[in-house]
Coordinates of C-alpha atoms and ligand atoms in Angstrom, one line a residue:
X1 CA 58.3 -27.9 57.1
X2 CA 59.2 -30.2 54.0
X3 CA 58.6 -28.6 50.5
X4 CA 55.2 -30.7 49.2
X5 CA 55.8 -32.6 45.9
X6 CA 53.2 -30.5 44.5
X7 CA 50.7 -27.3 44.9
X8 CA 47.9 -25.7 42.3
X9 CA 49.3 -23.0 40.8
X10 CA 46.0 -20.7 42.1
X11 CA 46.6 -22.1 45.4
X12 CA 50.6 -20.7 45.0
X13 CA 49.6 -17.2 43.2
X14 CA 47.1 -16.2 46.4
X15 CA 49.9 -17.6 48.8
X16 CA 52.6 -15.2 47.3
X17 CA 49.7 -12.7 46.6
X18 CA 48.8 -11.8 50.2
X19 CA 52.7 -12.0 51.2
X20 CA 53.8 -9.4 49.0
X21 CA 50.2 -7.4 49.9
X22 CA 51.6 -7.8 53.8
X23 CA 55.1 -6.4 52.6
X24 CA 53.6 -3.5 51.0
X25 CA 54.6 -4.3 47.5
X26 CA 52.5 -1.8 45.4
X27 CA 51.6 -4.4 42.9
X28 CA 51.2 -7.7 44.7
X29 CA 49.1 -9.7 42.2
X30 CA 51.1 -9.0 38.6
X31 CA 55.0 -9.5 40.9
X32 CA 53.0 -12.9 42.2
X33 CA 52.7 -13.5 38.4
X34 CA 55.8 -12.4 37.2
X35 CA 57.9 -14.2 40.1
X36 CA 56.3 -17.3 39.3
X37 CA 56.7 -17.1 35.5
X38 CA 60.2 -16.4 36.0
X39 CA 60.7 -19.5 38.2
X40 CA 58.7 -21.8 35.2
X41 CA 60.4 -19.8 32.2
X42 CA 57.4 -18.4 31.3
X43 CA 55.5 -15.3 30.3
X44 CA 52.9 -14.3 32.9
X45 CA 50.5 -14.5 30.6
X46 CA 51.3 -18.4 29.7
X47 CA 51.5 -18.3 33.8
X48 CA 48.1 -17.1 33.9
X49 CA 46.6 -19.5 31.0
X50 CA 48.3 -22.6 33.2
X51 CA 46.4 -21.0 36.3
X52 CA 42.7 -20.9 35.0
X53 CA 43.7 -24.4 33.3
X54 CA 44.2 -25.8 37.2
X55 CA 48.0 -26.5 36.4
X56 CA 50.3 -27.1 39.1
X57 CA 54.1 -26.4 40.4
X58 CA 56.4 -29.2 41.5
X59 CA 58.4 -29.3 44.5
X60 CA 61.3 -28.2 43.2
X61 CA 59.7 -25.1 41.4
X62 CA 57.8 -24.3 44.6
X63 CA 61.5 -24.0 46.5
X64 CA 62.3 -21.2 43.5
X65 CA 59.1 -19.8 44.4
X66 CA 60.1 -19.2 48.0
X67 CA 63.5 -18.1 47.0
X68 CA 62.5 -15.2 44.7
X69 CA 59.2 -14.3 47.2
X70 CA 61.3 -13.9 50.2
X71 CA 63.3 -11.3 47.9
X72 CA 60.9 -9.4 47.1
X73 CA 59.1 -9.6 50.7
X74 CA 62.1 -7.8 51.2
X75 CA 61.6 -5.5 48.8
X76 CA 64.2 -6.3 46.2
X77 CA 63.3 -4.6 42.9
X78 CA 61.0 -7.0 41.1
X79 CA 63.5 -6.5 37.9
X80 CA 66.3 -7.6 39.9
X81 CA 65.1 -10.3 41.2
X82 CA 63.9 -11.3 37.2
X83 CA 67.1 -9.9 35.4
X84 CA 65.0 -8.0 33.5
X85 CA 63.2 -4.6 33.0
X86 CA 60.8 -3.9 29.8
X87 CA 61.2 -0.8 27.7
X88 CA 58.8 0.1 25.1
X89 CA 59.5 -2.2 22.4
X90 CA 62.6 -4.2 24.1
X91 CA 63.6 -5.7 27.5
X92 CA 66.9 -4.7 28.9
X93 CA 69.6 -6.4 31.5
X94 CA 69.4 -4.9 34.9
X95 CA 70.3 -6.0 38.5
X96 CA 72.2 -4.6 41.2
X97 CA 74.3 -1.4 40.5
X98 CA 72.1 -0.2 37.6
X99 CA 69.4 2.1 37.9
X100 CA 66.2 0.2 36.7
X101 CA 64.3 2.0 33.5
X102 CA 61.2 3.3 34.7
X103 CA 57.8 3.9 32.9
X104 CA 57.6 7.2 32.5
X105 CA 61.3 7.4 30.8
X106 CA 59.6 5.6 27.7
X107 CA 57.4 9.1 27.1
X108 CA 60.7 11.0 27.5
X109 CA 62.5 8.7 24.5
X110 CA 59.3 8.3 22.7
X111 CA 59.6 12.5 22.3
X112 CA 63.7 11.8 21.3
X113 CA 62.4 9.2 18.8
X114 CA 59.7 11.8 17.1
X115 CA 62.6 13.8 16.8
X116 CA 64.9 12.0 15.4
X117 CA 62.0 10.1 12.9
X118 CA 61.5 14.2 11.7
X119 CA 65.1 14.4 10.5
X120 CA 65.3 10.9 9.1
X121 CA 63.6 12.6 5.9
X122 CA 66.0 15.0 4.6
X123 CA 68.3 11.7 3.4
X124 CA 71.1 12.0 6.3
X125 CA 71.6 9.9 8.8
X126 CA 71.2 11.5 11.9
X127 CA 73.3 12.1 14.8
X128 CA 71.6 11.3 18.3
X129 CA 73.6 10.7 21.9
X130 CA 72.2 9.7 25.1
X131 CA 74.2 11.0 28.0
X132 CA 73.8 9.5 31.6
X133 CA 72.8 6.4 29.5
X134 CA 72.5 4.1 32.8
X135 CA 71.5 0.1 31.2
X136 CA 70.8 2.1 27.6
X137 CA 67.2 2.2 28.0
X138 CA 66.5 5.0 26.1
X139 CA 70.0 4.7 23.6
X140 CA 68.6 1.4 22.6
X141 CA 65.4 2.6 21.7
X142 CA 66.9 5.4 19.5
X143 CA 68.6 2.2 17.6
X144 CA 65.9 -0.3 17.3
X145 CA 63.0 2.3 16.3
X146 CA 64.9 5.3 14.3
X147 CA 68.1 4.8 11.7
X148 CA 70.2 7.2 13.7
X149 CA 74.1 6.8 14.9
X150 CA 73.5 6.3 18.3
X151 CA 76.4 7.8 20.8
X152 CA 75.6 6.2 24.5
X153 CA 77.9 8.0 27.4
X154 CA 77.5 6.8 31.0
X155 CA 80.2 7.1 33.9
X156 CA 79.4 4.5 36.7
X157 CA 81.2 1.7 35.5
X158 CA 78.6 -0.6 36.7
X159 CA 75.7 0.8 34.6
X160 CA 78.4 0.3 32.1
X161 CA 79.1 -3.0 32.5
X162 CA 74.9 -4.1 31.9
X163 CA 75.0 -1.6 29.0
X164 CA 77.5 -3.2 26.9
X165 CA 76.0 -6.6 27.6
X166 CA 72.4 -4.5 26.4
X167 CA 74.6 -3.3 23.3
X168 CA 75.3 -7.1 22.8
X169 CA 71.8 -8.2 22.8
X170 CA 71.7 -6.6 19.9
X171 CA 71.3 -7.8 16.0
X172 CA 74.4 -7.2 14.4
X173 CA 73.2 -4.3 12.1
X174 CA 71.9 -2.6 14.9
X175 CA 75.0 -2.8 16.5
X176 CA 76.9 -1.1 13.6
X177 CA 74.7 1.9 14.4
X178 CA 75.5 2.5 18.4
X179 CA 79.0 4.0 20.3
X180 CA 79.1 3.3 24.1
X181 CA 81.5 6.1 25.5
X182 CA 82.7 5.8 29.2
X183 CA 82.8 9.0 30.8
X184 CA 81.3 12.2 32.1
X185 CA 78.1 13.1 30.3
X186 CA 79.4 17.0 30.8
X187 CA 82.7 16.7 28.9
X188 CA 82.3 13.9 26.4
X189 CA 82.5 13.2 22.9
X190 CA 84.3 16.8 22.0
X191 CA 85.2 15.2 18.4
X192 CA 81.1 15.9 17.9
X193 CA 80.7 19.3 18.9
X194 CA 78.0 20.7 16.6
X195 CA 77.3 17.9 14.9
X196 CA 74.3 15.9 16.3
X197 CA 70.2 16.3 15.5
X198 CA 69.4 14.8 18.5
X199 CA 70.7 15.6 22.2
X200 CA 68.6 13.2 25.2
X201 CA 68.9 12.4 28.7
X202 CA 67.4 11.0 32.1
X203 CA 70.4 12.6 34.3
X204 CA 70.3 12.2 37.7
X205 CA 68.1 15.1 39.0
X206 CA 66.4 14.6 43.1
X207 CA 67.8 17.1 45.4
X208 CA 69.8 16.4 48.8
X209 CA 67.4 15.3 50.7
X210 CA 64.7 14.7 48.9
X211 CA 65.0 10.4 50.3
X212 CA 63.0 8.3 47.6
X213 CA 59.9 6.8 49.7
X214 CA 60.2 3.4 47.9
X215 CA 62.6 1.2 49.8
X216 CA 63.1 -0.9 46.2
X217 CA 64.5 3.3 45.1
X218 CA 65.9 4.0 48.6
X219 CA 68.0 0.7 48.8
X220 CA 68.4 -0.7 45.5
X221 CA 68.9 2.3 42.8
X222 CA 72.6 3.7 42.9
X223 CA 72.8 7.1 44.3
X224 CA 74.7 8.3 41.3
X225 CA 71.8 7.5 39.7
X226 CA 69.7 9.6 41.7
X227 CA 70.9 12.9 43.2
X228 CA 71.6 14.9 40.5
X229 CA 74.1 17.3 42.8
X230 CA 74.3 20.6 44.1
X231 CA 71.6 22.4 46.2
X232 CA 68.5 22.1 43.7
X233 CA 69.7 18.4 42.4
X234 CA 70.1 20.5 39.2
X235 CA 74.0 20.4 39.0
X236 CA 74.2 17.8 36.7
X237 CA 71.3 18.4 34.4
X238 CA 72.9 22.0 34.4
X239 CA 76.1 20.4 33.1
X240 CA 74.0 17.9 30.6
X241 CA 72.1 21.0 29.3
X242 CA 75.4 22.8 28.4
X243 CA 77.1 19.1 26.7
X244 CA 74.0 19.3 24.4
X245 CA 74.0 23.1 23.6
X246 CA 78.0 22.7 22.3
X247 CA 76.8 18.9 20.9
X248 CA 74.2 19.8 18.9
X249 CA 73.6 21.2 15.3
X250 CA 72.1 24.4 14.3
X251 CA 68.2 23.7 14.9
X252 CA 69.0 20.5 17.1
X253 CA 66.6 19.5 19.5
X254 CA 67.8 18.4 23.4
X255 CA 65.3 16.3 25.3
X256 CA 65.8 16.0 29.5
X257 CA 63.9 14.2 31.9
X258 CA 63.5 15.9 35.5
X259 CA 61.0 15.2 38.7
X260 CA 57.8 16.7 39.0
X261 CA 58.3 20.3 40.4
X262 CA 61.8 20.7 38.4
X263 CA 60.0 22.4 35.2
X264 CA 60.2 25.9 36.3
X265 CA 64.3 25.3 37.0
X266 CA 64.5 23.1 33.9
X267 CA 63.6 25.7 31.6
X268 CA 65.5 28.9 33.3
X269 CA 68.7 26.4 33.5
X270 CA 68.3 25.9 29.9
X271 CA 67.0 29.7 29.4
X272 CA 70.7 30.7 30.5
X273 CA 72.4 29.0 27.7
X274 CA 73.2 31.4 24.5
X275 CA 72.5 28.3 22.4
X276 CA 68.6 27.5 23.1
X277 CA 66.1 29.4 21.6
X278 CA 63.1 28.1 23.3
X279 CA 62.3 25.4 26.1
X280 CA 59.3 24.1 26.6
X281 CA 57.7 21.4 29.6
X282 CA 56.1 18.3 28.9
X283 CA 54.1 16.0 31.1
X284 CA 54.1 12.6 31.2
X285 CA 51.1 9.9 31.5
X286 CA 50.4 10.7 34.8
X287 CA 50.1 14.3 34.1
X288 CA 53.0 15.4 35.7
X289 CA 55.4 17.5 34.4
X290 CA 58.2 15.6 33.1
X291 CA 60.8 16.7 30.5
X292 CA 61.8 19.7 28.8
X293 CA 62.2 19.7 24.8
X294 CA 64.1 22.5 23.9
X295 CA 66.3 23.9 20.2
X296 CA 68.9 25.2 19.5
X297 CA 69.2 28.9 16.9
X298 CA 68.6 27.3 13.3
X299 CA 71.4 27.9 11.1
Ligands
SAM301 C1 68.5 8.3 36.3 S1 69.7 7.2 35.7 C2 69.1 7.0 34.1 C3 69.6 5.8 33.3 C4 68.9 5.6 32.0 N1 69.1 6.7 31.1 C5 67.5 5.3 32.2 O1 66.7 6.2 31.9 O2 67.1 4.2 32.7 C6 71.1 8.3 35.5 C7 72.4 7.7 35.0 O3 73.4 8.7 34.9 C8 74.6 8.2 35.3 N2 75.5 9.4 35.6 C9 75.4 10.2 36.7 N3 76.3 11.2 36.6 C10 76.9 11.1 35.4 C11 77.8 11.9 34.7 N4 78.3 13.0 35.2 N5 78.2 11.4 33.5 C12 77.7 10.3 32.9 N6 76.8 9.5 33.6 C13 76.4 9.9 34.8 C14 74.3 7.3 36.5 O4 75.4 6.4 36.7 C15 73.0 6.6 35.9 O5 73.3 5.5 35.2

């Protein structure tokens, strides 16, 4: 059937609406909003605004439309499909071969950030890496909302590739502040062995499996990403947890995300390292446990 010349853009939004409801998209009404603003170069909210106001879409924008709906019938990350993924204060670069930032990650940086804000008093720049740093969600954070020297260490070199381009999208002066390292979060950055205030990470951490339900997870989300190794998942958390006991200073503080029921584990893995002096789990807004905050012996 042709493409019409035009079509009200409520007509459009309950259209896309009920075909992502059929698909079993969680959120059908907000991805009907955020597909079309991202057709028109719009917010959703100015999407919304043009809605109520009885604007409509041309034919060409209503063949977008279809491109980016059929997508995401399919279940194709919404971010993916839009190039983008917000973060607390920032949006980042993300589509295929990059694990997309998720919610509850911005609690676990948030609790990095408090640390790092508690140090910023004593006069001296502080000292804070991100390992398993993925698109640099939660490096980037440290650099727009705390003074610190940001260190950002990730492997895959496809997360790589839309972390530098993050790093970019920086302002200059921001840039000055951050290190992207290529390699294994387990090993790197030896030249800073007990130097840094501030270790945190969102390693990978689901156990062999443990197949996410989601098929925007199951299919789209790199596995590196996602299965953190071993029988428990916990093999390269384990590893993480020891990078940050030899990285950090006398009285640092190390920060890890890990799923719901890891807690328990989290906190014995870390309870075997000499370094750490207490660990302690956190939930997130959901009110599931979350990540573990844990220090290092003062000096
Ligand atoms: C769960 S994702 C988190 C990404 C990002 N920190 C975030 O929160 O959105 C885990 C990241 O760790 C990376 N990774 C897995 N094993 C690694 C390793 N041994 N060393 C460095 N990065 C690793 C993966 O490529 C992936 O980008």
């Amino acid at each position: 059937m042709p493409t019409p010349e035009r079509a009200s853009l409520a007509q459009v939004y309950a259209q896309v609406t009920t075909r992502l409801e059929n698909a079993g998209v969680p959120t059908p009404g907000p991805d009907a909003d955020a597909l079309i603003a991202h057709v028109m170069h719009k917010t959703p909210a100015e999407v919304r605004t043009a809605r109520a106001r009885g604007d409509y879409l041309s034919g060409a924008h209503l063949d977008e439309v279809e491109d980016v709906v059929k997508r995401r019938v399919a279940r194709e990350p919404l971010q993916h499909i839009c190039g983008r993924a917000p973060f607390r204060t920032h949006e980042l670069r993300v589509g295929p071969g990059v694990f997309v930032p998720r919610p509850e990650t911005e609690v676990v940086a948030g609790a990095a950030i408090e640390a790092i804000r508690a140090r910023e008093h004593s006069g001296e720049v502080p000292y804070a890496i991100d390992l398993c740093a993925g698109s640099g969600a939660i490096a980037l954070a440290l650099v727009r909302e705390t003074q610190a020297r940001v260190w950002a260490v990730e492997r895959d070199v496809y997360a790589l590739e839309y972390l530098r381009r993050n790093v970019a999208d920086l302002t200059e002066t921001e840039r000055s502040r951050i290190t992207v390292t290529a390699g294994d979060a387990r090993t790197a950055l030896d030249s800073l062995n007990g130097q840094c205030d501030v270790v945190v990470s969102n390693p990978p951490y689901i156990p062999p499996g443990a197949t996410p339900l989601e098929p925007e997870v199951a299919h789209h989300d790199p596995q590196v990403a996602l299965y953190g190794l071993g029988p428990d998942g916990l093999e390269i958390p384990r590893g993480v947890a020891r990078a940050a006991a030899r990285l950090l200073s006398p009285g640092g503080i190390f920060v890890m995300e890990h799923g719901q029921e890891q807690g328990e584990a989290t906190r014995a893995l870390v309870g075997d390292i000499d370094a750490f002096v207490s660990a302690v789990t956190h939930q997130d807004l959901a009110g599931r446990d979350r990540y573990l905050v844990a220090h290092t012996q003062s000096g």
